[in-house]
């Protein structure tokens, strides 16, 4: 069956370092990947989209890569800040209806 | 005001009761979705609707039904709630783009507890 795995349930890093989150998929051929941020008690908020023919996407301190050979996406937050602490969800999609979410990685940035 | 509004935000009910979760949006999007979020399982799609006359089952539709009353309103019903339907429910909207990769806009969630 199709499966999305975010390989860390929780990640703790020091402020100022780069946070790297990983998302892997199996038995699936996604056309695109999205990353969302979710704060406690809130709905997820869209951050970035990358398509299968794109290797890398950047937005301010965020960078996403998409490797269809490794079946993996990496999500980087550079110069991390305590305000970046949240749960980050990856989602792979092959159409608007066929979006599969990972279970999330809870990121904590300590001052 | 929120673009995607869910009511109620919290609800505690008993096994066997009928429950309706409502969603309304002011984004003008045609596409609406209901997701369920459980710890360790991520978001799972229950039902989705691409326009008022279009309703489709998602990954986990058993035990649920939906109604698309208007472009802006999409309701989720549990006809006879059971404890394993205890979860956080999210409504979302999107608009189609050329690659069908439209980002999802989520509501704040409805936390349902079935005793």
PDB file of N, CA and C in Angstrom, chain A residues 25 28-31 51-55 65-73 92:
ATOM      1  N   UNK A  25       8.595   8.125   0.681  1.00  0.00           N
ATOM      2  CA  UNK A  25       7.361   7.494   0.224  1.00  0.00           C
ATOM      3  C   UNK A  25       7.654   6.161  -0.451  1.00  0.00           C
ATOM      4  N   UNK A  28       4.334   4.488  -4.582  1.00  0.00           N
ATOM      5  CA  UNK A  28       3.617   5.694  -4.984  1.00  0.00           C
ATOM      6  C   UNK A  28       4.457   6.449  -5.993  1.00  0.00           C
ATOM      7  N   UNK A  29       3.816   7.143  -6.891  1.00  0.00           N
ATOM      8  CA  UNK A  29       4.520   7.984  -7.875  1.00  0.00           C
ATOM      9  C   UNK A  29       3.911   9.372  -7.855  1.00  0.00           C
ATOM     10  N   UNK A  30       4.299  10.188  -6.918  1.00  0.00           N
ATOM     11  CA  UNK A  30       3.681  11.506  -6.788  1.00  0.00           C
ATOM     12  C   UNK A  30       4.103  12.456  -7.896  1.00  0.00           C
ATOM     13  N   UNK A  31       3.207  13.351  -8.218  1.00  0.00           N
ATOM     14  CA  UNK A  31       3.503  14.396  -9.195  1.00  0.00           C
ATOM     15  C   UNK A  31       4.044  15.649  -8.514  1.00  0.00           C
ATOM     16  N   UNK A  51       7.343  20.330  -7.562  1.00  0.00           N
ATOM     17  CA  UNK A  51       6.837  19.354  -8.525  1.00  0.00           C
ATOM     18  C   UNK A  51       7.907  18.311  -8.832  1.00  0.00           C
ATOM     19  N   UNK A  52       7.477  17.215  -9.435  1.00  0.00           N
ATOM     20  CA  UNK A  52       8.386  16.076  -9.653  1.00  0.00           C
ATOM     21  C   UNK A  52       9.538  16.418 -10.573  1.00  0.00           C
ATOM     22  N   UNK A  53       9.361  17.429 -11.436  1.00  0.00           N
ATOM     23  CA  UNK A  53      10.438  17.787 -12.354  1.00  0.00           C
ATOM     24  C   UNK A  53      11.335  18.894 -11.790  1.00  0.00           C
ATOM     25  N   UNK A  54      11.128  19.225 -10.533  1.00  0.00           N
ATOM     26  CA  UNK A  54      11.953  20.229  -9.869  1.00  0.00           C
ATOM     27  C   UNK A  54      12.806  19.559  -8.809  1.00  0.00           C
ATOM     28  N   UNK A  55      14.061  19.942  -8.730  1.00  0.00           N
ATOM     29  CA  UNK A  55      14.959  19.325  -7.752  1.00  0.00           C
ATOM     30  C   UNK A  55      14.917  20.058  -6.417  1.00  0.00           C
ATOM     31  N   UNK A  65      13.811  19.837  -1.143  1.00  0.00           N
ATOM     32  CA  UNK A  65      14.325  19.062  -2.266  1.00  0.00           C
ATOM     33  C   UNK A  65      13.410  17.877  -2.502  1.00  0.00           C
ATOM     34  N   UNK A  66      13.446  17.371  -3.735  1.00  0.00           N
ATOM     35  CA  UNK A  66      12.562  16.280  -4.128  1.00  0.00           C
ATOM     36  C   UNK A  66      13.402  15.340  -4.992  1.00  0.00           C
ATOM     37  N   UNK A  67      13.667  14.155  -4.482  1.00  0.00           N
ATOM     38  CA  UNK A  67      14.484  13.178  -5.199  1.00  0.00           C
ATOM     39  C   UNK A  67      13.620  11.965  -5.524  1.00  0.00           C
ATOM     40  N   UNK A  68      13.207  11.870  -6.791  1.00  0.00           N
ATOM     41  CA  UNK A  68      12.312  10.773  -7.187  1.00  0.00           C
ATOM     42  C   UNK A  68      13.046   9.435  -7.260  1.00  0.00           C
ATOM     43  N   UNK A  69      14.371   9.480  -7.333  1.00  0.00           N
ATOM     44  CA  UNK A  69      15.143   8.232  -7.336  1.00  0.00           C
ATOM     45  C   UNK A  69      15.186   7.640  -5.934  1.00  0.00           C
ATOM     46  N   UNK A  70      15.483   8.488  -4.974  1.00  0.00           N
ATOM     47  CA  UNK A  70      15.502   8.042  -3.579  1.00  0.00           C
ATOM     48  C   UNK A  70      14.105   7.964  -2.977  1.00  0.00           C
ATOM     49  N   UNK A  71      13.112   8.519  -3.683  1.00  0.00           N
ATOM     50  CA  UNK A  71      11.732   8.588  -3.176  1.00  0.00           C
ATOM     51  C   UNK A  71      11.717   9.334  -1.846  1.00  0.00           C
ATOM     52  N   UNK A  72      12.280  10.528  -1.901  1.00  0.00           N
ATOM     53  CA  UNK A  72      12.480  11.249  -0.663  1.00  0.00           C
ATOM     54  C   UNK A  72      12.420  12.763  -0.886  1.00  0.00           C
ATOM     55  N   UNK A  73      11.947  13.467   0.156  1.00  0.00           N
ATOM     56  CA  UNK A  73      12.018  14.920   0.173  1.00  0.00           C
ATOM     57  C   UNK A  73      12.702  15.342   1.463  1.00  0.00           C
ATOM     58  N   UNK A  92       2.326  14.163  -0.259  1.00  0.00           N
ATOM     59  CA  UNK A  92       2.602  13.865  -1.656  1.00  0.00           C
ATOM     60  C   UNK A  92       1.276  13.761  -2.394  1.00  0.00           C
TER      61      UNK A  92
END
